[in-house]
Tab-separated table of C-alpha atoms in Angstrom:
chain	number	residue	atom	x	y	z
A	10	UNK	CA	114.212	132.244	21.949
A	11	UNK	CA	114.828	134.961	24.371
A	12	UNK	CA	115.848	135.577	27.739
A	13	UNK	CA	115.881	138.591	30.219
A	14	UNK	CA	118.732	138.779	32.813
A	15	UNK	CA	121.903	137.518	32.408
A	16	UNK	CA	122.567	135.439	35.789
A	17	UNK	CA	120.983	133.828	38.577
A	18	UNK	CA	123.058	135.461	40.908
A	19	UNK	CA	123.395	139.355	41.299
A	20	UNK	CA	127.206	140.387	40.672
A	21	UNK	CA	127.348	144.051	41.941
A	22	UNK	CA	131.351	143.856	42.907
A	23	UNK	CA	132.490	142.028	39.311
A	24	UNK	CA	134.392	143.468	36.892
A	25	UNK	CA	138.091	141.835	38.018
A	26	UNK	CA	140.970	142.864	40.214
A	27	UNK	CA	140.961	144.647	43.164
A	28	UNK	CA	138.677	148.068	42.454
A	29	UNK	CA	140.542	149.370	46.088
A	30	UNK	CA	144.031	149.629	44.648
A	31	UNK	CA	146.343	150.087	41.724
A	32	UNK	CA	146.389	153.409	39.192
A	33	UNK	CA	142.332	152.948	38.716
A	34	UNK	CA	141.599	153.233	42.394
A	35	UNK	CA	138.679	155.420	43.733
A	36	UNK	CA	137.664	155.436	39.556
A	37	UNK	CA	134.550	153.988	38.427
A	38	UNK	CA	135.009	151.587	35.717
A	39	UNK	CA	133.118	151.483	33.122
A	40	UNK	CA	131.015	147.897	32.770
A	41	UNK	CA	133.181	145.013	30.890
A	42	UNK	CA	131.389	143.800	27.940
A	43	UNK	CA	129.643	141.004	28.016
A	44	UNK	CA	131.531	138.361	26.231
A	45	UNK	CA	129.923	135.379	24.121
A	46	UNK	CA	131.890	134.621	21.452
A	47	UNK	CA	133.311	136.502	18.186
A	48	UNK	CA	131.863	140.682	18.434
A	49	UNK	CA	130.216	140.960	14.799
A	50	UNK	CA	128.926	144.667	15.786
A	51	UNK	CA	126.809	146.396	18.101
A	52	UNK	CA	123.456	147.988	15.542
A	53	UNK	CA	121.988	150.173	18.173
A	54	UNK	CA	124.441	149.766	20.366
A	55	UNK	CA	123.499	146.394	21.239
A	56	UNK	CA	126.970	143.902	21.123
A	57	UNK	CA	125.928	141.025	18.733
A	58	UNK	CA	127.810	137.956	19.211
A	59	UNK	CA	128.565	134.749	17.305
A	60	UNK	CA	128.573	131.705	19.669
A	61	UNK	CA	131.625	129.128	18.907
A	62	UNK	CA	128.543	126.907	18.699
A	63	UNK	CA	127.621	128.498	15.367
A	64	UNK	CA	129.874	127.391	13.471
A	65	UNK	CA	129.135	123.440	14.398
A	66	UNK	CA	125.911	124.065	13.384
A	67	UNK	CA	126.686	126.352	10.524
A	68	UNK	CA	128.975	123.798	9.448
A	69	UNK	CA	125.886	121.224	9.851
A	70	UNK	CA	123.588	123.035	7.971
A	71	UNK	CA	126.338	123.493	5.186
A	72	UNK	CA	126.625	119.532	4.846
A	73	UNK	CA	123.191	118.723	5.437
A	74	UNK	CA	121.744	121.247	2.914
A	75	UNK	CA	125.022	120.565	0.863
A	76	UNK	CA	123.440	116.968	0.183
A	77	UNK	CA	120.018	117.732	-0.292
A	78	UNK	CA	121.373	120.113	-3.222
A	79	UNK	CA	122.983	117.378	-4.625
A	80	UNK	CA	119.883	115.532	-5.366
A	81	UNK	CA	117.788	119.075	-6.910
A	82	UNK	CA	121.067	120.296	-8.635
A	83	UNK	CA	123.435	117.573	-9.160
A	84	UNK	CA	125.400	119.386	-12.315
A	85	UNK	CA	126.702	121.916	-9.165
A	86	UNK	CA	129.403	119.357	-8.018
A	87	UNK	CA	131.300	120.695	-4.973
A	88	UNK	CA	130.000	123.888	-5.396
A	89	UNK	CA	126.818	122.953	-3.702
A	90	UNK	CA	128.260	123.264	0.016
A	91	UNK	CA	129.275	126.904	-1.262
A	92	UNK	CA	125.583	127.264	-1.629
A	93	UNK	CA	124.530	125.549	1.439
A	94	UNK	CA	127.285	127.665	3.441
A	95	UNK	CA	125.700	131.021	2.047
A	96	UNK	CA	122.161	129.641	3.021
A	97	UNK	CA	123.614	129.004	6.689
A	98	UNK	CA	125.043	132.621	6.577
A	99	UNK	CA	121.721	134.063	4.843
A	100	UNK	CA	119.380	131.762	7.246
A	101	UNK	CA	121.343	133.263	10.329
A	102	UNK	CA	120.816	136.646	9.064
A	103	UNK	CA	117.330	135.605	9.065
A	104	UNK	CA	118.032	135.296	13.185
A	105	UNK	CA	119.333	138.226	13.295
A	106	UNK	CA	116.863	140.364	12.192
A	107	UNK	CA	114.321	138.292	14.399
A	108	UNK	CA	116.478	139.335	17.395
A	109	UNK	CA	116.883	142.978	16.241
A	110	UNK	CA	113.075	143.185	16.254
A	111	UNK	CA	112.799	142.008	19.840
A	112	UNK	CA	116.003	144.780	20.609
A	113	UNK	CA	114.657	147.768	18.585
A	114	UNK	CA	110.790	147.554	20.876
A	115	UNK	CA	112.959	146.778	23.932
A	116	UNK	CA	114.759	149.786	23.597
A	117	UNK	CA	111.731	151.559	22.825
A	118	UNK	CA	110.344	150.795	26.073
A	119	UNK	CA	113.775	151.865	28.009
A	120	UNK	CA	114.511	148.283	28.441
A	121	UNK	CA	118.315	147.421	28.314
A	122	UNK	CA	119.611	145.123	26.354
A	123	UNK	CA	123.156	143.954	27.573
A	124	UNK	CA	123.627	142.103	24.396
A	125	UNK	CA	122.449	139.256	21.095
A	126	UNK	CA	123.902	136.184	20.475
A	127	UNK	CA	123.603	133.810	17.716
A	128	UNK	CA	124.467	129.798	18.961
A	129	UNK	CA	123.479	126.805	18.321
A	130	UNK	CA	119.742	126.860	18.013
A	131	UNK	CA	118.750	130.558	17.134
A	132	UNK	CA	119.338	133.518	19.138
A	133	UNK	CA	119.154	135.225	22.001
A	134	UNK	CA	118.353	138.685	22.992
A	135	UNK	CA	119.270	139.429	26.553
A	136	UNK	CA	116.959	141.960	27.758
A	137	UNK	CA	117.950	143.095	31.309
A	138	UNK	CA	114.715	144.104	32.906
A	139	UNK	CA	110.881	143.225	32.705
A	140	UNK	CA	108.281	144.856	30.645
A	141	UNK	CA	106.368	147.179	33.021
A	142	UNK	CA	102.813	146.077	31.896
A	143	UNK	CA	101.387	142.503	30.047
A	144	UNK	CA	100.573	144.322	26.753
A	145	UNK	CA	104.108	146.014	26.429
A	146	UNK	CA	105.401	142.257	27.256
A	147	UNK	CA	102.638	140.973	24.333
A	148	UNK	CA	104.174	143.348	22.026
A	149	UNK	CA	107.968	142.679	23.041
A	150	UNK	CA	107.528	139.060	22.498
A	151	UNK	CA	105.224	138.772	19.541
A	152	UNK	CA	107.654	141.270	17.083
A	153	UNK	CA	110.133	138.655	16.252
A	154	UNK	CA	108.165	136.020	14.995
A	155	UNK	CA	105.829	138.191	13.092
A	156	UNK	CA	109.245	139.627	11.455
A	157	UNK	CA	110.017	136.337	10.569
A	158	UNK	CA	106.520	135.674	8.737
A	159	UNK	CA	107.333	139.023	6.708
A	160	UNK	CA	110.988	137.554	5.842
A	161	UNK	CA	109.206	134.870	4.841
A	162	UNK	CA	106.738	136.362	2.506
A	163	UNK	CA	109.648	138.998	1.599
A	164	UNK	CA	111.499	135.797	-0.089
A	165	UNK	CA	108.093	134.496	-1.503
A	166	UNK	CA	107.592	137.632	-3.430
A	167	UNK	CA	110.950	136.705	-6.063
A	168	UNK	CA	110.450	132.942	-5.969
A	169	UNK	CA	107.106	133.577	-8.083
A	170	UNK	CA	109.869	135.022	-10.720
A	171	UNK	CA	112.753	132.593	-10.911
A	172	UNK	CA	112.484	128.813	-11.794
A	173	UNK	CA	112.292	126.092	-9.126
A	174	UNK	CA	115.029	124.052	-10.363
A	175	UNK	CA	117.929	127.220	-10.155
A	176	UNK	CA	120.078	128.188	-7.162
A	177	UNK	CA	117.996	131.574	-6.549
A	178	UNK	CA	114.971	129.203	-6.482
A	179	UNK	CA	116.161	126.938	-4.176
A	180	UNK	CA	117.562	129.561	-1.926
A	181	UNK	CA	114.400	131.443	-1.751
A	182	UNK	CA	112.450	128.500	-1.198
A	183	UNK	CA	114.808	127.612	1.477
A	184	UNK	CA	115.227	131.095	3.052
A	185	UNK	CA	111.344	131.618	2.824
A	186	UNK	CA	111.025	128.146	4.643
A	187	UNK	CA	113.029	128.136	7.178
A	188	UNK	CA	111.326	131.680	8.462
A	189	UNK	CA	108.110	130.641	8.495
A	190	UNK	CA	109.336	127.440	10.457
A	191	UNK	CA	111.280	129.412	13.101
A	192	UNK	CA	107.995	131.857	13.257
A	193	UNK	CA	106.092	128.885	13.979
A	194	UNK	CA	107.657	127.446	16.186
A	195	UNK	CA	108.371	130.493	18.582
A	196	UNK	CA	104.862	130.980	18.127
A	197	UNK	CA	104.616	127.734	20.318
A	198	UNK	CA	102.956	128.627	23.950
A	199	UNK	CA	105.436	128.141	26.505
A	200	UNK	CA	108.930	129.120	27.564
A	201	UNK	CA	111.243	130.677	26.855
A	202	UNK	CA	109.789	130.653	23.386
A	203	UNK	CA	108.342	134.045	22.390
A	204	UNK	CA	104.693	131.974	22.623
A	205	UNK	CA	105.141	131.701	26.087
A	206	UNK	CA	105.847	135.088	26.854
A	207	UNK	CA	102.721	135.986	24.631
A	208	UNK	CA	100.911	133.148	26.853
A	209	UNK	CA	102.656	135.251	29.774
A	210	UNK	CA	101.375	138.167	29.108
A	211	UNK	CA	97.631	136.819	28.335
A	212	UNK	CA	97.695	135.282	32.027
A	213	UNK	CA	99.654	138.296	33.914
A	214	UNK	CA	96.921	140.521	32.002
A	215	UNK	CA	93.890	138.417	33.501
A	216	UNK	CA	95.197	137.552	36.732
A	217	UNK	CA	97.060	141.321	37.639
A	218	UNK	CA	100.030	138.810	38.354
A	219	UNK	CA	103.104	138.398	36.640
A	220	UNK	CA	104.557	135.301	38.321
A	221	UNK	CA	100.919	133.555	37.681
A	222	UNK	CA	101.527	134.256	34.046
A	223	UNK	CA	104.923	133.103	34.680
A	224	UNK	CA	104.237	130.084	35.946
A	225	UNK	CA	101.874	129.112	33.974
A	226	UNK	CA	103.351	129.456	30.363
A	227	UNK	CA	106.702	127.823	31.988
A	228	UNK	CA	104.452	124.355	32.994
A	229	UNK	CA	103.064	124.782	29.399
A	230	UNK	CA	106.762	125.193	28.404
A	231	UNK	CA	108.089	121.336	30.416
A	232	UNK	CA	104.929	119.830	28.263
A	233	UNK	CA	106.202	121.134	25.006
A	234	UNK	CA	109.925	120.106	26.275
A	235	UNK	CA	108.495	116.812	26.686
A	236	UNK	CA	106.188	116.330	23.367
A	237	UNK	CA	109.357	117.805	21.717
A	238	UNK	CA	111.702	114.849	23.291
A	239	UNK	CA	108.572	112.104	22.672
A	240	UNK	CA	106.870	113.341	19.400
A	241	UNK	CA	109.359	114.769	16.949
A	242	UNK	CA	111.448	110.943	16.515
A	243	UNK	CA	107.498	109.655	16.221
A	244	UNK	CA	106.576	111.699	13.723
A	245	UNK	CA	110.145	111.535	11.756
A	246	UNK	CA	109.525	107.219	12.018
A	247	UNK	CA	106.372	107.764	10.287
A	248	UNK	CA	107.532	109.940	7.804
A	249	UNK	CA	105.011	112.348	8.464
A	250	UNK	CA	107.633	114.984	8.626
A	251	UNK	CA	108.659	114.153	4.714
A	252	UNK	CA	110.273	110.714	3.668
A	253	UNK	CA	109.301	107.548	3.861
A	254	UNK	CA	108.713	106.062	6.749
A	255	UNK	CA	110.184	102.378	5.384
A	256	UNK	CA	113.353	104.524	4.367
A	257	UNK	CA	114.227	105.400	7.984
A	258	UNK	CA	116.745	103.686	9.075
A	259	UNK	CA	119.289	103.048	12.429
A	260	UNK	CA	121.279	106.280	11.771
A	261	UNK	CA	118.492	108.635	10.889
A	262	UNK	CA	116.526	107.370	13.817
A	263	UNK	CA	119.458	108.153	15.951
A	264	UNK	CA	120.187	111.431	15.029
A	265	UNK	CA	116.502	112.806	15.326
A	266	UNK	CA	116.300	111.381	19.057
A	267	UNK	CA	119.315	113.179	19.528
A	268	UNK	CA	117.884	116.619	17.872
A	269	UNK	CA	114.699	115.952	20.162
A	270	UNK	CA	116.794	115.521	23.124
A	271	UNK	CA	118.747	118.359	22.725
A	272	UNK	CA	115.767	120.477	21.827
A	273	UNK	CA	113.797	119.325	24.488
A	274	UNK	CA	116.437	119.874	27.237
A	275	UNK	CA	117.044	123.707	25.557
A	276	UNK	CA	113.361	124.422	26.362
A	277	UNK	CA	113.462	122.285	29.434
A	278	UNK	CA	115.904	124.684	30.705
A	279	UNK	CA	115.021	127.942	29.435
A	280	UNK	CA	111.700	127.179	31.710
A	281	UNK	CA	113.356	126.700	34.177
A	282	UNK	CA	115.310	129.463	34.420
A	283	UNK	CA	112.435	131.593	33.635
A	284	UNK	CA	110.717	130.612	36.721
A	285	UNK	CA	113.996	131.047	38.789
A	286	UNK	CA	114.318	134.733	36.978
A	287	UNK	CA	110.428	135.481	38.038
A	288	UNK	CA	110.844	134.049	41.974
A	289	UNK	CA	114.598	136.763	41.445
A	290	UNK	CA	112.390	139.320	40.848
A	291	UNK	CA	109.416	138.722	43.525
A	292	UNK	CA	111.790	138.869	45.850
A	293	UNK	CA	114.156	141.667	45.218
A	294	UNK	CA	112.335	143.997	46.855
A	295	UNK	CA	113.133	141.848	50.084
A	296	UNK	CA	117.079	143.348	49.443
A	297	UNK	CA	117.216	146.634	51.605
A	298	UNK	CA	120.263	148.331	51.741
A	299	UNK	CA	119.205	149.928	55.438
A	300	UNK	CA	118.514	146.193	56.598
A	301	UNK	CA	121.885	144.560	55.208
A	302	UNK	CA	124.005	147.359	56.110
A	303	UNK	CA	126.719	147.140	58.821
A	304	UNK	CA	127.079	149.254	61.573
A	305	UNK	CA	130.321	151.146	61.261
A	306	UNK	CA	132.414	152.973	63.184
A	307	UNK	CA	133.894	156.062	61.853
A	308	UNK	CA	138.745	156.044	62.175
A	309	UNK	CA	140.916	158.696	61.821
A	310	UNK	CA	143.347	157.394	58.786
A	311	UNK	CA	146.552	156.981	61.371
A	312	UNK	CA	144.307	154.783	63.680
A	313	UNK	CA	146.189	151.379	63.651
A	314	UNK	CA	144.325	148.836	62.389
A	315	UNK	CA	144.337	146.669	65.691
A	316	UNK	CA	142.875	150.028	67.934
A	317	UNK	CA	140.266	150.177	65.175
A	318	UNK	CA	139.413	146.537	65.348
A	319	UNK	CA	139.050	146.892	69.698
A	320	UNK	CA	136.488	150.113	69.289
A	321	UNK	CA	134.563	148.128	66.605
A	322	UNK	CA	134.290	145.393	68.511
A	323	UNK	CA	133.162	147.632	71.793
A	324	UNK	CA	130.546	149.230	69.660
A	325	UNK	CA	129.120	145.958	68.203
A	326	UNK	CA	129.920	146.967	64.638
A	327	UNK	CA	131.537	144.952	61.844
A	328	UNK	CA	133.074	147.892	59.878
A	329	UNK	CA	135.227	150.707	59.339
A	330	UNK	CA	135.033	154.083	57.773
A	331	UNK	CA	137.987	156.372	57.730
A	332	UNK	CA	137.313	160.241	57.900
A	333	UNK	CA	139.219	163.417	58.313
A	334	UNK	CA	139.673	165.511	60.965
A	335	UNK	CA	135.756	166.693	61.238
A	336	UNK	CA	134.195	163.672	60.597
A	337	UNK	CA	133.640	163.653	56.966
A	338	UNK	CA	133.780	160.521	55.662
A	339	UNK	CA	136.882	159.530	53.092
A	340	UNK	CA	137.160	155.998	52.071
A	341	UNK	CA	135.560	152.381	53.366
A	342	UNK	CA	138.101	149.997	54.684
A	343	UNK	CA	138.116	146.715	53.087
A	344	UNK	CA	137.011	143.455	54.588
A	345	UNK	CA	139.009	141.410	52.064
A	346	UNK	CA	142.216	143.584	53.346
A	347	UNK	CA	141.317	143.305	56.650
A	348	UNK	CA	141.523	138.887	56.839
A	349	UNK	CA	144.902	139.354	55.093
A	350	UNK	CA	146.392	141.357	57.702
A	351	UNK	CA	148.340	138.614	60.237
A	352	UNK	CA	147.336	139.508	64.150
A	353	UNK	CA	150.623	140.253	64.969
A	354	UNK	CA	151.517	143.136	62.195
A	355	UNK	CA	147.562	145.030	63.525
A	356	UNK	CA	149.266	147.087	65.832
A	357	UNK	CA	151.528	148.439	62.693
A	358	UNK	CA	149.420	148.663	59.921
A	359	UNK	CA	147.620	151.928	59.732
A	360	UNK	CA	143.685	151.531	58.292
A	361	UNK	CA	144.565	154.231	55.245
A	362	UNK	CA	146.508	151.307	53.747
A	363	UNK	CA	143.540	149.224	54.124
A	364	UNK	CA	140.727	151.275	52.588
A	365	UNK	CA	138.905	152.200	49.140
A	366	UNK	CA	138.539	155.840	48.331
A	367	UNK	CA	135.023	156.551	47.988
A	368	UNK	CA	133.887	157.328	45.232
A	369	UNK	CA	130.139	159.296	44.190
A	370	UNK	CA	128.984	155.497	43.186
A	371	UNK	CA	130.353	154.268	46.231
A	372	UNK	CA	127.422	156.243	47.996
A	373	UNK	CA	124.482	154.265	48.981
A	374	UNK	CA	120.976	155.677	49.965
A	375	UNK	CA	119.933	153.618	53.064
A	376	UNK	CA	116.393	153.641	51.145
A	377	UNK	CA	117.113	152.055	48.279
A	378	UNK	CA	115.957	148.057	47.452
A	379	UNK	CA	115.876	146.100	45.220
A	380	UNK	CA	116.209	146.236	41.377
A	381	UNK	CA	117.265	150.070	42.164
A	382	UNK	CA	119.912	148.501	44.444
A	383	UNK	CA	121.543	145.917	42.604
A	384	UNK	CA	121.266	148.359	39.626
A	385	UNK	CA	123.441	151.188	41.815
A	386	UNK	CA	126.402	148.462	42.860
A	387	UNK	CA	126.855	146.828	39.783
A	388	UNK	CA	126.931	150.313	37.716
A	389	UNK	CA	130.269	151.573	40.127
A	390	UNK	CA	131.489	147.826	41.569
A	391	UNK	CA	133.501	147.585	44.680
A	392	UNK	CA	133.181	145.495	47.936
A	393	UNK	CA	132.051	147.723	50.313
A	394	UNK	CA	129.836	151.205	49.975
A	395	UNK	CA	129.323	153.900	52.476
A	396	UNK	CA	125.336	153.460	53.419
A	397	UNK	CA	124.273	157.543	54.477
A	398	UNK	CA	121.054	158.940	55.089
A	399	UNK	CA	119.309	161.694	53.394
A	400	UNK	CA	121.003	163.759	55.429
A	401	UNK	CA	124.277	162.857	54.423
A	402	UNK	CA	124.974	160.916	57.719
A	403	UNK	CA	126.753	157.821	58.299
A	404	UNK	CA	124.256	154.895	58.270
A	405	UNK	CA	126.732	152.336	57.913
A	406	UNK	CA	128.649	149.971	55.228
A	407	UNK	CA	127.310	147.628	53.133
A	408	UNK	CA	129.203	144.811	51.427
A	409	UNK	CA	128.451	142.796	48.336
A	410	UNK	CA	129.061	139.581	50.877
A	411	UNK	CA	125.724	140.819	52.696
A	412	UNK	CA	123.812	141.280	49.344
A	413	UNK	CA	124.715	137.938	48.086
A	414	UNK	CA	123.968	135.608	51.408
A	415	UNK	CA	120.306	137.768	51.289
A	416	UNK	CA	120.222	137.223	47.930
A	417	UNK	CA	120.440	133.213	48.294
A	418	UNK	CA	118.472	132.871	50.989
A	419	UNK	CA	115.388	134.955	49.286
A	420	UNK	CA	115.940	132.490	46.184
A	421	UNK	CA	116.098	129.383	48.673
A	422	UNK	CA	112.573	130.816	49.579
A	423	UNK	CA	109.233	128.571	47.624
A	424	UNK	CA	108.291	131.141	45.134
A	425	UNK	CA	104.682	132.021	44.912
């Protein structure tokens, strides 16, 4: 399964601390990594990570797998969950290479990729921005299940040449298996599986909208959620899955509603937040930094911070720039600084002790919306940035505060 974006919120002042002070100030810093559990390596400069949830599972397969050996190889004695570990390792690898499929055409088509992660079910490639057409977005999706049929015909090739009851046999069978399942089943038309950003792609290609296609394969997504939750303890009761069905008994029963629910509820989601990701980006061209900026008024660095305050508030504005001595602008004083200033030290505190160097990053074309936008704060973060016009004049200040309230409100908007 894969996602693209990384929130639901945009984030252009994170990155910790106070970016307006300390030895760092005025710098910009260079993005944090992402996080998500134990850094195994970055192939292609993509940060792979190993989700704390991996291990339960890895651990799950290990005993699962570990008794199921027990029964083809019994003379391996506790050796067996040595095998079954190395198949959880192996199968994972499996994943990986999925995942690195979907990377590799995503970088291809200049789409970032802020990072993989392997947890509990699978993996996840988070791939920052949308495909620019429906057949790139075919393409992007469908590559990691069809590398998954290849691993699985890859491991078919040496099972014809080692005996069924051995522990190459049984690994390849398994390996070769459990690829062809995962293929399958992200193969399955709806979101967030690939499927459903094949099915996507199909309905954004006839309709010359993306959010139709959207919609669509995420509704086609909730019905497999809920055929998931209904059908897969049905067909496991009748044994149609393997088994008996007379052999199924209170605990079994149990734990496959409990696989189906947490399936179901995984794709349930991962619908959902593809439809919330879509409506994000249908409405981020509504984010304009000329219409959130605040009018500013430009303060000589000596100005106290009260006098600054009393021609802002003349002038209507709700910001302060400092410049120099023939208007050039300097740094952006901080709103954050600002509230923690009591009323009665204003008159003392000059507004150089209140402001944030600014920096190239820090400089905002009053034109620019959306994607472009959020793209510009989060790559130099801070909580205010000098607004200018082509010209290189003082439009005003704009502050992550702004950007955030729009942003929430545009969400809060029905979607089309």
């Amino acid at each position: 399964m894969d996602k693209s974006g990384d929130s639901g919120r945009p984030q252009p002042g994170a990155g910790g601390g106070d970016p307006g002070s300390g030895p760092d100030k005025g710098r910009p810093r260079r993005p944090e990594d992402p996080g998500g559990g134990l850094l195994m390596g970055r192939p292609f400069g993509v940060p792979v990570y190993v989700a704390p949830s991996w291990f339960v599972v890895a651990a799950l397969i290990t005993w699962v797998f570990g008794g199921q050996l027990d029964r083809v190889l019994p003379h391996l004695g506790a050796a067996r969950y040595l095998v079954a570990l190395f198949f959880a390792i192996a199968f994972y690898a499996s994943v990986l290479v999925h995942e690195l499929a979907h990377t590799v055409v995503a970088l291809r088509y200049k789409l970032p990729v802020r990072r993989i992660q392997l947890q509990f079910f699978g993996g996840v490639s988070e791939i920052e921005k949308e495909s620019e057409t429906p057949g790139r977005e075919f393409v992007l999706a469908f590559v990691g299940p069809l590398l998954s049929l290849v691993l699985g015909g890859l491991f078919f090739i040496p099972l014809q040449f080692v005996e069924a009851g051995t522990v190459p046999g049984v690994l390849l069978a398994g390996l070769m298996v459990s690829n062809l399942i995962v293929a399958a089943f992200n193969l399955l038309p709806g979101l967030p599986l690939d499927g459903g950003r094949m099915l996507r792609a199909v309905v954004w290609k006839i309709t010359g909208r993306p959010m139709s296609g959207t919609v669509a394969a995420a509704w086609v997504g909730r019905g497999l959620a809920v055929t998931v939750l209904v059908g897969l303890p049905l067909l496991t009761h009748t044994g149609a899955l393997g088994g008996r069905a007379g052999d199924i008994g209170g605990v079994e029963t149990v734990t496959d509603a409990l696989l189906a629910a947490i399936l179901a509820a995984i794709i349930w989601t991962g619908a959902g937040n593809s439809l919330r990701m879509a409506r994000l980006r249908e409405h981020l061209p509504d984010l304009r930094a000329r219409t959130l900026t605040r009018r500013a008024v430009p303060v000589e660095s000596a100005t106290p911070l009260s006098e600054a305050l009393r021609r802002a508030n003349e002038a209507g504005a709700r910001a302060l720039v400092v410049v120099d001595g023939q208007g050039n602008p300097k740094s952006v004083v901080r709103e954050a600084a600002i509230a923690g200033v009591p009323e009665h030290r204003r008159p003392w505190m000059a507004v150089s002790g209140l402001a944030q160097d600014i920096t190239e990053g820090m400089r905002v074309p009053a034109e620019l919306a959306g994607e472009a936008l959020l793209d510009r704060l989060k790559a130099t973060p801070a909580t205010e940035y000098l607004v200018v016009e082509e010209s290189g004049e003082i439009y005003g200040v704009l502050s992550t505060t702004d950007v955030e309230r729009a942003f929430v409100a545009a969400m809060a908007r029905p979607g089309a």
